[in-house]
Amino acid sequence: MTKNIAVSLLFTLATVALLGFIWIGQTNDRLVATNLRQDALQLEFGQRNYEQYCATCHGLAGEGQGPGNKGAPKLSDLQGRLGPGTEAFTRENGIQKKYGSLRNYVEAIISYGKTGTAMPAWKLQGMRDDQVKAIAAYVMSMQGGAISPVALDSAKSWAATTEAGLPPTPTPNEPPLDDPLAEAGKQTFNTYCISCHNKTDASGTGPGLAGLFGETGTKAFGTTLPNGNPVNDENVLDWITNGGGGPGVGPDPQDGASYGVMPPQGQILSEDKILEVIAYLKTLTR
């Protein structure tokens, strides 16, 4: 009798142990799958925000802009230029000491800009923390020259999420315009153009666009575009679509600033979207 009880007890304990092992294994598998899913969603969210806010200057693949990457820098080689083992990372007041990691450094630059450059302080312009973190994650996924396949594989499921339907961060305190076409153009400008071009005379990576269609034109180029063509609807459409201008091309800036090459936006914006932007630019006065 005692022997039978002992055997039953051992069998029960073995069964419990086996079930516990299976449960732990399945839990770990679920956790791994959940983590991968969350990473994929964040990267997709980061890709969408990157294309909206960063690609105009830094390129769709983080390739930077202009000869020798003057202006907006290349982002797909940050690990090699600024990561662990580089002088920029390990020096006394370098990235490691100030930020702890390259990822933290990227988040800080997105949030607060970089002194002496045209990089906007996006957080101060209303960008949410989840957007900042997602863009940083996407930039880090570029390192090595390729976007993580995890992000690409989740594209279809991402399109159905609530986050995918969130509108771009609006520019605060701007009243709506009477012209629906110009109002749509304002939203497009705030999404794709404002990181380089101010709505005033102030210079950035590109010239301020206030007064572009006015009698005296912009402070930087007057009634001429940076590529040397006169300002009119057709030429502005061509300039935005195909880019151009930059040092040695067209007139010298009248405001004493130096501007890089306008990257072509036709690969990002449809002609209808660009025409909306043109309608909005006509509302900007000096």
mmCIF file with all atom_site columns, N, CA, C and O in Angstrom, residues 132-182:
data_model
loop_
_atom_site.group_PDB
_atom_site.id
_atom_site.type_symbol
_atom_site.label_atom_id
_atom_site.label_alt_id
_atom_site.label_comp_id
_atom_site.label_asym_id
_atom_site.label_entity_id
_atom_site.label_seq_id
_atom_site.pdbx_PDB_ins_code
_atom_site.Cartn_x
_atom_site.Cartn_y
_atom_site.Cartn_z
_atom_site.occupancy
_atom_site.B_iso_or_equiv
_atom_site.pdbx_formal_charge
_atom_site.auth_seq_id
_atom_site.auth_comp_id
_atom_site.auth_asym_id
_atom_site.auth_atom_id
_atom_site.pdbx_PDB_model_num
ATOM 1   N N  . VAL A 1 132 ? 8.970   60.001 -31.520 1.00 0.00 ? 132 VAL A N  1
ATOM 2   C CA . VAL A 1 132 ? 10.430  60.152 -31.405 1.00 0.00 ? 132 VAL A CA 1
ATOM 3   C C  . VAL A 1 132 ? 11.098  58.785 -31.268 1.00 0.00 ? 132 VAL A C  1
ATOM 4   O O  . VAL A 1 132 ? 12.067  58.464 -31.973 1.00 0.00 ? 132 VAL A O  1
ATOM 5   N N  . LYS A 1 133 ? 10.571  57.960 -30.369 1.00 0.00 ? 133 LYS A N  1
ATOM 6   C CA . LYS A 1 133 ? 11.169  56.640 -30.133 1.00 0.00 ? 133 LYS A CA 1
ATOM 7   C C  . LYS A 1 133 ? 11.051  55.742 -31.367 1.00 0.00 ? 133 LYS A C  1
ATOM 8   O O  . LYS A 1 133 ? 11.963  54.978 -31.683 1.00 0.00 ? 133 LYS A O  1
ATOM 9   N N  . ALA A 1 134 ? 9.922   55.835 -32.052 1.00 0.00 ? 134 ALA A N  1
ATOM 10  C CA . ALA A 1 134 ? 9.726   54.995 -33.234 1.00 0.00 ? 134 ALA A CA 1
ATOM 11  C C  . ALA A 1 134 ? 10.652  55.409 -34.373 1.00 0.00 ? 134 ALA A C  1
ATOM 12  O O  . ALA A 1 134 ? 11.219  54.557 -35.065 1.00 0.00 ? 134 ALA A O  1
ATOM 13  N N  . ILE A 1 135 ? 10.834  56.715 -34.578 1.00 0.00 ? 135 ILE A N  1
ATOM 14  C CA . ILE A 1 135 ? 11.757  57.180 -35.614 1.00 0.00 ? 135 ILE A CA 1
ATOM 15  C C  . ILE A 1 135 ? 13.177  56.753 -35.282 1.00 0.00 ? 135 ILE A C  1
ATOM 16  O O  . ILE A 1 135 ? 13.929  56.293 -36.158 1.00 0.00 ? 135 ILE A O  1
ATOM 17  N N  . ALA A 1 136 ? 13.563  56.879 -34.001 1.00 0.00 ? 136 ALA A N  1
ATOM 18  C CA . ALA A 1 136 ? 14.908  56.452 -33.590 1.00 0.00 ? 136 ALA A CA 1
ATOM 19  C C  . ALA A 1 136 ? 15.104  54.963 -33.840 1.00 0.00 ? 136 ALA A C  1
ATOM 20  O O  . ALA A 1 136 ? 16.164  54.530 -34.305 1.00 0.00 ? 136 ALA A O  1
ATOM 21  N N  . ALA A 1 137 ? 14.087  54.162 -33.534 1.00 0.00 ? 137 ALA A N  1
ATOM 22  C CA . ALA A 1 137 ? 14.174  52.717 -33.776 1.00 0.00 ? 137 ALA A CA 1
ATOM 23  C C  . ALA A 1 137 ? 14.352  52.429 -35.261 1.00 0.00 ? 137 ALA A C  1
ATOM 24  O O  . ALA A 1 137 ? 15.133  51.562 -35.662 1.00 0.00 ? 137 ALA A O  1
ATOM 25  N N  . TYR A 1 138 ? 13.628  53.182 -36.090 1.00 0.00 ? 138 TYR A N  1
ATOM 26  C CA . TYR A 1 138 ? 13.725  52.978 -37.538 1.00 0.00 ? 138 TYR A CA 1
ATOM 27  C C  . TYR A 1 138 ? 15.103  53.383 -38.060 1.00 0.00 ? 138 TYR A C  1
ATOM 28  O O  . TYR A 1 138 ? 15.699  52.690 -38.882 1.00 0.00 ? 138 TYR A O  1
ATOM 29  N N  . VAL A 1 139 ? 15.641  54.502 -37.549 1.00 0.00 ? 139 VAL A N  1
ATOM 30  C CA . VAL A 1 139 ? 16.984  54.933 -37.947 1.00 0.00 ? 139 VAL A CA 1
ATOM 31  C C  . VAL A 1 139 ? 18.022  53.887 -37.545 1.00 0.00 ? 139 VAL A C  1
ATOM 32  O O  . VAL A 1 139 ? 18.930  53.559 -38.314 1.00 0.00 ? 139 VAL A O  1
ATOM 33  N N  . MET A 1 140 ? 17.880  53.329 -36.342 1.00 0.00 ? 140 MET A N  1
ATOM 34  C CA . MET A 1 140 ? 18.825  52.302 -35.902 1.00 0.00 ? 140 MET A CA 1
ATOM 35  C C  . MET A 1 140 ? 18.705  51.046 -36.755 1.00 0.00 ? 140 MET A C  1
ATOM 36  O O  . MET A 1 140 ? 19.690  50.334 -36.963 1.00 0.00 ? 140 MET A O  1
ATOM 37  N N  . SER A 1 141 ? 17.509  50.781 -37.277 1.00 0.00 ? 141 SER A N  1
ATOM 38  C CA . SER A 1 141 ? 17.337  49.599 -38.120 1.00 0.00 ? 141 SER A CA 1
ATOM 39  C C  . SER A 1 141 ? 18.016  49.758 -39.469 1.00 0.00 ? 141 SER A C  1
ATOM 40  O O  . SER A 1 141 ? 18.218  48.779 -40.189 1.00 0.00 ? 141 SER A O  1
ATOM 41  N N  . MET A 1 142 ? 18.352  51.003 -39.832 1.00 0.00 ? 142 MET A N  1
ATOM 42  C CA . MET A 1 142 ? 19.042  51.253 -41.102 1.00 0.00 ? 142 MET A CA 1
ATOM 43  C C  . MET A 1 142 ? 20.513  50.851 -41.066 1.00 0.00 ? 142 MET A C  1
ATOM 44  O O  . MET A 1 142 ? 21.134  50.705 -42.109 1.00 0.00 ? 142 MET A O  1
ATOM 45  N N  . GLN A 1 143 ? 21.069  50.763 -39.870 1.00 0.00 ? 143 GLN A N  1
ATOM 46  C CA . GLN A 1 143 ? 22.510  50.570 -39.768 1.00 0.00 ? 143 GLN A CA 1
ATOM 47  C C  . GLN A 1 143 ? 22.933  49.278 -40.468 1.00 0.00 ? 143 GLN A C  1
ATOM 48  O O  . GLN A 1 143 ? 22.341  48.231 -40.259 1.00 0.00 ? 143 GLN A O  1
ATOM 49  N N  . GLY A 1 144 ? 23.941  49.377 -41.303 1.00 0.00 ? 144 GLY A N  1
ATOM 50  C CA . GLY A 1 144 ? 24.342  48.252 -42.129 1.00 0.00 ? 144 GLY A CA 1
ATOM 51  C C  . GLY A 1 144 ? 23.776  48.352 -43.525 1.00 0.00 ? 144 GLY A C  1
ATOM 52  O O  . GLY A 1 144 ? 24.035  47.509 -44.375 1.00 0.00 ? 144 GLY A O  1
ATOM 53  N N  . GLY A 1 145 ? 22.972  49.414 -43.778 1.00 0.00 ? 145 GLY A N  1
ATOM 54  C CA . GLY A 1 145 ? 22.515  49.677 -45.126 1.00 0.00 ? 145 GLY A CA 1
ATOM 55  C C  . GLY A 1 145 ? 21.209  49.008 -45.515 1.00 0.00 ? 145 GLY A C  1
ATOM 56  O O  . GLY A 1 145 ? 20.813  49.041 -46.667 1.00 0.00 ? 145 GLY A O  1
ATOM 57  N N  . ALA A 1 146 ? 20.515  48.373 -44.573 1.00 0.00 ? 146 ALA A N  1
ATOM 58  C CA . ALA A 1 146 ? 19.266  47.695 -44.932 1.00 0.00 ? 146 ALA A CA 1
ATOM 59  C C  . ALA A 1 146 ? 18.245  47.869 -43.811 1.00 0.00 ? 146 ALA A C  1
ATOM 60  O O  . ALA A 1 146 ? 18.596  47.940 -42.646 1.00 0.00 ? 146 ALA A O  1
ATOM 61  N N  . ILE A 1 147 ? 16.982  47.949 -44.187 1.00 0.00 ? 147 ILE A N  1
ATOM 62  C CA . ILE A 1 147 ? 15.900  48.028 -43.209 1.00 0.00 ? 147 ILE A CA 1
ATOM 63  C C  . ILE A 1 147 ? 15.593  46.616 -42.715 1.00 0.00 ? 147 ILE A C  1
ATOM 64  O O  . ILE A 1 147 ? 15.592  45.659 -43.476 1.00 0.00 ? 147 ILE A O  1
ATOM 65  N N  . SER A 1 148 ? 15.325  46.508 -41.431 1.00 0.00 ? 148 SER A N  1
ATOM 66  C CA . SER A 1 148 ? 15.036  45.204 -40.842 1.00 0.00 ? 148 SER A CA 1
ATOM 67  C C  . SER A 1 148 ? 13.896  44.494 -41.571 1.00 0.00 ? 148 SER A C  1
ATOM 68  O O  . SER A 1 148 ? 12.831  45.077 -41.784 1.00 0.00 ? 148 SER A O  1
ATOM 69  N N  . PRO A 1 149 ? 14.093  43.234 -41.963 1.00 0.00 ? 149 PRO A N  1
ATOM 70  C CA . PRO A 1 149 ? 13.002  42.501 -42.628 1.00 0.00 ? 149 PRO A CA 1
ATOM 71  C C  . PRO A 1 149 ? 11.793  42.313 -41.723 1.00 0.00 ? 149 PRO A C  1
ATOM 72  O O  . PRO A 1 149 ? 10.675  42.138 -42.201 1.00 0.00 ? 149 PRO A O  1
ATOM 73  N N  . VAL A 1 150 ? 12.005  42.354 -40.405 1.00 0.00 ? 150 VAL A N  1
ATOM 74  C CA . VAL A 1 150 ? 10.871  42.239 -39.478 1.00 0.00 ? 150 VAL A CA 1
ATOM 75  C C  . VAL A 1 150 ? 9.886   43.363 -39.719 1.00 0.00 ? 150 VAL A C  1
ATOM 76  O O  . VAL A 1 150 ? 8.664   43.167 -39.730 1.00 0.00 ? 150 VAL A O  1
ATOM 77  N N  . ALA A 1 151 ? 10.407  44.584 -39.945 1.00 0.00 ? 151 ALA A N  1
ATOM 78  C CA . ALA A 1 151 ? 9.532   45.728 -40.184 1.00 0.00 ? 151 ALA A CA 1
ATOM 79  C C  . ALA A 1 151 ? 8.782   45.578 -41.495 1.00 0.00 ? 151 ALA A C  1
ATOM 80  O O  . ALA A 1 151 ? 7.578   45.846 -41.577 1.00 0.00 ? 151 ALA A O  1
ATOM 81  N N  . LEU A 1 152 ? 9.479   45.133 -42.507 1.00 0.00 ? 152 LEU A N  1
ATOM 82  C CA . LEU A 1 152 ? 8.854   45.003 -43.817 1.00 0.00 ? 152 LEU A CA 1
ATOM 83  C C  . LEU A 1 152 ? 7.787   43.911 -43.826 1.00 0.00 ? 152 LEU A C  1
ATOM 84  O O  . LEU A 1 152 ? 6.732   44.047 -44.452 1.00 0.00 ? 152 LEU A O  1
ATOM 85  N N  . ASP A 1 153 ? 8.047   42.820 -43.114 1.00 0.00 ? 153 ASP A N  1
ATOM 86  C CA . ASP A 1 153 ? 7.110   41.700 -43.097 1.00 0.00 ? 153 ASP A CA 1
ATOM 87  C C  . ASP A 1 153 ? 5.792   42.049 -42.402 1.00 0.00 ? 153 ASP A C  1
ATOM 88  O O  . ASP A 1 153 ? 4.772   41.400 -42.609 1.00 0.00 ? 153 ASP A O  1
ATOM 89  N N  . SER A 1 154 ? 5.825   43.055 -41.530 1.00 0.00 ? 154 SER A N  1
ATOM 90  C CA . SER A 1 154 ? 4.614   43.376 -40.772 1.00 0.00 ? 154 SER A CA 1
ATOM 91  C C  . SER A 1 154 ? 3.792   44.497 -41.399 1.00 0.00 ? 154 SER A C  1
ATOM 92  O O  . SER A 1 154 ? 2.846   44.993 -40.797 1.00 0.00 ? 154 SER A O  1
ATOM 93  N N  . ALA A 1 155 ? 4.146   44.911 -42.624 1.00 0.00 ? 155 ALA A N  1
ATOM 94  C CA . ALA A 1 155 ? 3.498   46.065 -43.239 1.00 0.00 ? 155 ALA A CA 1
ATOM 95  C C  . ALA A 1 155 ? 1.980   45.902 -43.352 1.00 0.00 ? 155 ALA A C  1
ATOM 96  O O  . ALA A 1 155 ? 1.222   46.819 -43.048 1.00 0.00 ? 155 ALA A O  1
ATOM 97  N N  . LYS A 1 156 ? 1.531   44.721 -43.764 1.00 0.00 ? 156 LYS A N  1
ATOM 98  C CA . LYS A 1 156 ? 0.099   44.519 -43.981 1.00 0.00 ? 156 LYS A CA 1
ATOM 99  C C  . LYS A 1 156 ? -0.687  44.608 -42.674 1.00 0.00 ? 156 LYS A C  1
ATOM 100 O O  . LYS A 1 156 ? -1.742  45.250 -42.605 1.00 0.00 ? 156 LYS A O  1
ATOM 101 N N  . SER A 1 157 ? -0.181  43.973 -41.639 1.00 0.00 ? 157 SER A N  1
ATOM 102 C CA . SER A 1 157 ? -0.900  44.011 -40.369 1.00 0.00 ? 157 SER A CA 1
ATOM 103 C C  . SER A 1 157 ? -0.842  45.403 -39.751 1.00 0.00 ? 157 SER A C  1
ATOM 104 O O  . SER A 1 157 ? -1.780  45.846 -39.091 1.00 0.00 ? 157 SER A O  1
ATOM 105 N N  . TRP A 1 158 ? 0.270   46.115 -39.998 1.00 0.00 ? 158 TRP A N  1
ATOM 106 C CA . TRP A 1 158 ? 0.403   47.467 -39.447 1.00 0.00 ? 158 TRP A CA 1
ATOM 107 C C  . TRP A 1 158 ? -0.653  48.404 -40.014 1.00 0.00 ? 158 TRP A C  1
ATOM 108 O O  . TRP A 1 158 ? -1.206  49.250 -39.300 1.00 0.00 ? 158 TRP A O  1
ATOM 109 N N  . ALA A 1 159 ? -0.984  48.251 -41.277 1.00 0.00 ? 159 ALA A N  1
ATOM 110 C CA . ALA A 1 159 ? -1.931  49.157 -41.922 1.00 0.00 ? 159 ALA A CA 1
ATOM 111 C C  . ALA A 1 159 ? -3.302  49.122 -41.253 1.00 0.00 ? 159 ALA A C  1
ATOM 112 O O  . ALA A 1 159 ? -4.071  50.077 -41.348 1.00 0.00 ? 159 ALA A O  1
ATOM 113 N N  . ALA A 1 160 ? -3.601  48.032 -40.546 1.00 0.00 ? 160 ALA A N  1
ATOM 114 C CA . ALA A 1 160 ? -4.916  47.885 -39.914 1.00 0.00 ? 160 ALA A CA 1
ATOM 115 C C  . ALA A 1 160 ? -4.947  48.394 -38.474 1.00 0.00 ? 160 ALA A C  1
ATOM 116 O O  . ALA A 1 160 ? -6.001  48.393 -37.845 1.00 0.00 ? 160 ALA A O  1
ATOM 117 N N  . THR A 1 161 ? -3.811  48.843 -37.932 1.00 0.00 ? 161 THR A N  1
ATOM 118 C CA . THR A 1 161 ? -3.775  49.264 -36.534 1.00 0.00 ? 161 THR A CA 1
ATOM 119 C C  . THR A 1 161 ? -4.287  50.683 -36.353 1.00 0.00 ? 161 THR A C  1
ATOM 120 O O  . THR A 1 161 ? -4.328  51.473 -37.299 1.00 0.00 ? 161 THR A O  1
ATOM 121 N N  . THR A 1 162 ? -4.658  51.009 -35.112 1.00 0.00 ? 162 THR A N  1
ATOM 122 C CA . THR A 1 162 ? -5.118  52.361 -34.794 1.00 0.00 ? 162 THR A CA 1
ATOM 123 C C  . THR A 1 162 ? -4.014  53.374 -35.037 1.00 0.00 ? 162 THR A C  1
ATOM 124 O O  . THR A 1 162 ? -4.250  54.465 -35.568 1.00 0.00 ? 162 THR A O  1
ATOM 125 N N  . GLU A 1 163 ? -2.785  53.035 -34.638 1.00 0.00 ? 163 GLU A N  1
ATOM 126 C CA . GLU A 1 163 ? -1.669  53.970 -34.771 1.00 0.00 ? 163 GLU A CA 1
ATOM 127 C C  . GLU A 1 163 ? -1.431  54.383 -36.210 1.00 0.00 ? 163 GLU A C  1
ATOM 128 O O  . GLU A 1 163 ? -1.049  55.517 -36.491 1.00 0.00 ? 163 GLU A O  1
ATOM 129 N N  . ALA A 1 164 ? -1.643  53.458 -37.142 1.00 0.00 ? 164 ALA A N  1
ATOM 130 C CA . ALA A 1 164 ? -1.394  53.763 -38.554 1.00 0.00 ? 164 ALA A CA 1
ATOM 131 C C  . ALA A 1 164 ? -2.332  54.849 -39.070 1.00 0.00 ? 164 ALA A C  1
ATOM 132 O O  . ALA A 1 164 ? -2.013  55.536 -40.036 1.00 0.00 ? 164 ALA A O  1
ATOM 133 N N  . GLY A 1 165 ? -3.468  55.010 -38.400 1.00 0.00 ? 165 GLY A N  1
ATOM 134 C CA . GLY A 1 165 ? -4.427  56.016 -38.836 1.00 0.00 ? 165 GLY A CA 1
ATOM 135 C C  . GLY A 1 165 ? -4.272  57.365 -38.160 1.00 0.00 ? 165 GLY A C  1
ATOM 136 O O  . GLY A 1 165 ? -5.021  58.298 -38.450 1.00 0.00 ? 165 GLY A O  1
ATOM 137 N N  . LEU A 1 166 ? -3.293  57.500 -37.253 1.00 0.00 ? 166 LEU A N  1
ATOM 138 C CA . LEU A 1 166 ? -3.102  58.776 -36.572 1.00 0.00 ? 166 LEU A CA 1
ATOM 139 C C  . LEU A 1 166 ? -2.637  59.841 -37.560 1.00 0.00 ? 166 LEU A C  1
ATOM 140 O O  . LEU A 1 166 ? -1.798  59.587 -38.417 1.00 0.00 ? 166 LEU A O  1
ATOM 141 N N  . PRO A 1 167 ? -3.161  61.061 -37.458 1.00 0.00 ? 167 PRO A N  1
ATOM 142 C CA . PRO A 1 167 ? -2.725  62.126 -38.372 1.00 0.00 ? 167 PRO A CA 1
ATOM 143 C C  . PRO A 1 167 ? -1.334  62.626 -37.978 1.00 0.00 ? 167 PRO A C  1
ATOM 144 O O  . PRO A 1 167 ? -0.873  62.389 -36.866 1.00 0.00 ? 167 PRO A O  1
ATOM 145 N N  . PRO A 1 168 ? -0.652  63.320 -38.898 1.00 0.00 ? 168 PRO A N  1
ATOM 146 C CA . PRO A 1 168 ? 0.630   63.927 -38.544 1.00 0.00 ? 168 PRO A CA 1
ATOM 147 C C  . PRO A 1 168 ? 0.459   64.926 -37.410 1.00 0.00 ? 168 PRO A C  1
ATOM 148 O O  . PRO A 1 168 ? -0.629  65.490 -37.223 1.00 0.00 ? 168 PRO A O  1
ATOM 149 N N  . THR A 1 169 ? 1.507   65.148 -36.637 1.00 0.00 ? 169 THR A N  1
ATOM 150 C CA . THR A 1 169 ? 1.445   66.139 -35.570 1.00 0.00 ? 169 THR A CA 1
ATOM 151 C C  . THR A 1 169 ? 1.164   67.513 -36.173 1.00 0.00 ? 169 THR A C  1
ATOM 152 O O  . THR A 1 169 ? 1.901   67.966 -37.051 1.00 0.00 ? 169 THR A O  1
ATOM 153 N N  . PRO A 1 170 ? 0.102   68.188 -35.743 1.00 0.00 ? 170 PRO A N  1
ATOM 154 C CA . PRO A 1 170 ? -0.217  69.474 -36.359 1.00 0.00 ? 170 PRO A CA 1
ATOM 155 C C  . PRO A 1 170 ? 0.697   70.588 -35.869 1.00 0.00 ? 170 PRO A C  1
ATOM 156 O O  . PRO A 1 170 ? 1.273   70.512 -34.788 1.00 0.00 ? 170 PRO A O  1
ATOM 157 N N  . THR A 1 171 ? 0.856   71.629 -36.681 1.00 0.00 ? 171 THR A N  1
ATOM 158 C CA . THR A 1 171 ? 1.534   72.834 -36.225 1.00 0.00 ? 171 THR A CA 1
ATOM 159 C C  . THR A 1 171 ? 0.539   73.614 -35.370 1.00 0.00 ? 171 THR A C  1
ATOM 160 O O  . THR A 1 171 ? -0.555  73.926 -35.818 1.00 0.00 ? 171 THR A O  1
ATOM 161 N N  . PRO A 1 172 ? 0.885   73.906 -34.103 1.00 0.00 ? 172 PRO A N  1
ATOM 162 C CA . PRO A 1 172 ? -0.087  74.521 -33.197 1.00 0.00 ? 172 PRO A CA 1
ATOM 163 C C  . PRO A 1 172 ? -0.405  75.970 -33.583 1.00 0.00 ? 172 PRO A C  1
ATOM 164 O O  . PRO A 1 172 ? 0.391   76.663 -34.216 1.00 0.00 ? 172 PRO A O  1
ATOM 165 N N  . ASN A 1 173 ? -1.593  76.411 -33.159 1.00 0.00 ? 173 ASN A N  1
ATOM 166 C CA . ASN A 1 173 ? -2.001  77.809 -33.248 1.00 0.00 ? 173 ASN A CA 1
ATOM 167 C C  . ASN A 1 173 ? -2.044  78.358 -34.671 1.00 0.00 ? 173 ASN A C  1
ATOM 168 O O  . ASN A 1 173 ? -1.804  79.536 -34.902 1.00 0.00 ? 173 ASN A O  1
ATOM 169 N N  . GLU A 1 174 ? -2.357  77.543 -35.638 1.00 0.00 ? 174 GLU A N  1
ATOM 170 C CA . GLU A 1 174 ? -2.538  78.024 -37.003 1.00 0.00 ? 174 GLU A CA 1
ATOM 171 C C  . GLU A 1 174 ? -4.010  77.933 -37.360 1.00 0.00 ? 174 GLU A C  1
ATOM 172 O O  . GLU A 1 174 ? -4.568  76.839 -37.438 1.00 0.00 ? 174 GLU A O  1
ATOM 173 N N  . PRO A 1 175 ? -4.660  79.051 -37.570 1.00 0.00 ? 175 PRO A N  1
ATOM 174 C CA . PRO A 1 175 ? -6.090  79.006 -37.925 1.00 0.00 ? 175 PRO A CA 1
ATOM 175 C C  . PRO A 1 175 ? -6.275  78.394 -39.303 1.00 0.00 ? 175 PRO A C  1
ATOM 176 O O  . PRO A 1 175 ? -5.403  78.496 -40.166 1.00 0.00 ? 175 PRO A O  1
ATOM 177 N N  . PRO A 1 176 ? -7.409  77.749 -39.543 1.00 0.00 ? 176 PRO A N  1
ATOM 178 C CA . PRO A 1 176 ? -7.664  77.156 -40.848 1.00 0.00 ? 176 PRO A CA 1
ATOM 179 C C  . PRO A 1 176 ? -7.807  78.232 -41.926 1.00 0.00 ? 176 PRO A C  1
ATOM 180 O O  . PRO A 1 176 ? -8.241  79.348 -41.651 1.00 0.00 ? 176 PRO A O  1
ATOM 181 N N  . LEU A 1 177 ? -7.432  77.897 -43.145 1.00 0.00 ? 177 LEU A N  1
ATOM 182 C CA . LEU A 1 177 ? -7.531  78.824 -44.270 1.00 0.00 ? 177 LEU A CA 1
ATOM 183 C C  . LEU A 1 177 ? -8.899  78.703 -44.934 1.00 0.00 ? 177 LEU A C  1
ATOM 184 O O  . LEU A 1 177 ? -9.552  77.667 -44.853 1.00 0.00 ? 177 LEU A O  1
ATOM 185 N N  . ASP A 1 178 ? -9.310  79.762 -45.610 1.00 0.00 ? 178 ASP A N  1
ATOM 186 C CA . ASP A 1 178 ? -10.612 79.753 -46.286 1.00 0.00 ? 178 ASP A CA 1
ATOM 187 C C  . ASP A 1 178 ? -10.595 78.841 -47.506 1.00 0.00 ? 178 ASP A C  1
ATOM 188 O O  . ASP A 1 178 ? -11.608 78.228 -47.844 1.00 0.00 ? 178 ASP A O  1
ATOM 189 N N  . ASP A 1 179 ? -9.458  78.758 -48.183 1.00 0.00 ? 179 ASP A N  1
ATOM 190 C CA . ASP A 1 179 ? -9.348  77.959 -49.405 1.00 0.00 ? 179 ASP A CA 1
ATOM 191 C C  . ASP A 1 179 ? -9.034  76.507 -49.042 1.00 0.00 ? 179 ASP A C  1
ATOM 192 O O  . ASP A 1 179 ? -7.974  76.228 -48.473 1.00 0.00 ? 179 ASP A O  1
ATOM 193 N N  . PRO A 1 180 ? -9.921  75.557 -49.323 1.00 0.00 ? 180 PRO A N  1
ATOM 194 C CA . PRO A 1 180 ? -9.677  74.149 -48.973 1.00 0.00 ? 180 PRO A CA 1
ATOM 195 C C  . PRO A 1 180 ? -8.396  73.591 -49.600 1.00 0.00 ? 180 PRO A C  1
ATOM 196 O O  . PRO A 1 180 ? -7.706  72.776 -48.985 1.00 0.00 ? 180 PRO A O  1
ATOM 197 N N  . LEU A 1 181 ? -8.058  74.027 -50.823 1.00 0.00 ? 181 LEU A N  1
ATOM 198 C CA . LEU A 1 181 ? -6.845  73.550 -51.481 1.00 0.00 ? 181 LEU A CA 1
ATOM 199 C C  . LEU A 1 181 ? -5.611  74.031 -50.721 1.00 0.00 ? 181 LEU A C  1
ATOM 200 O O  . LEU A 1 181 ? -4.674  73.258 -50.468 1.00 0.00 ? 181 LEU A O  1
ATOM 201 N N  . ALA A 1 182 ? -5.610  75.300 -50.326 1.00 0.00 ? 182 ALA A N  1
ATOM 202 C CA . ALA A 1 182 ? -4.485  75.847 -49.560 1.00 0.00 ? 182 ALA A CA 1
ATOM 203 C C  . ALA A 1 182 ? -4.405  75.214 -48.175 1.00 0.00 ? 182 ALA A C  1
ATOM 204 O O  . ALA A 1 182 ? -3.308  74.964 -47.657 1.00 0.00 ? 182 ALA A O  1
#
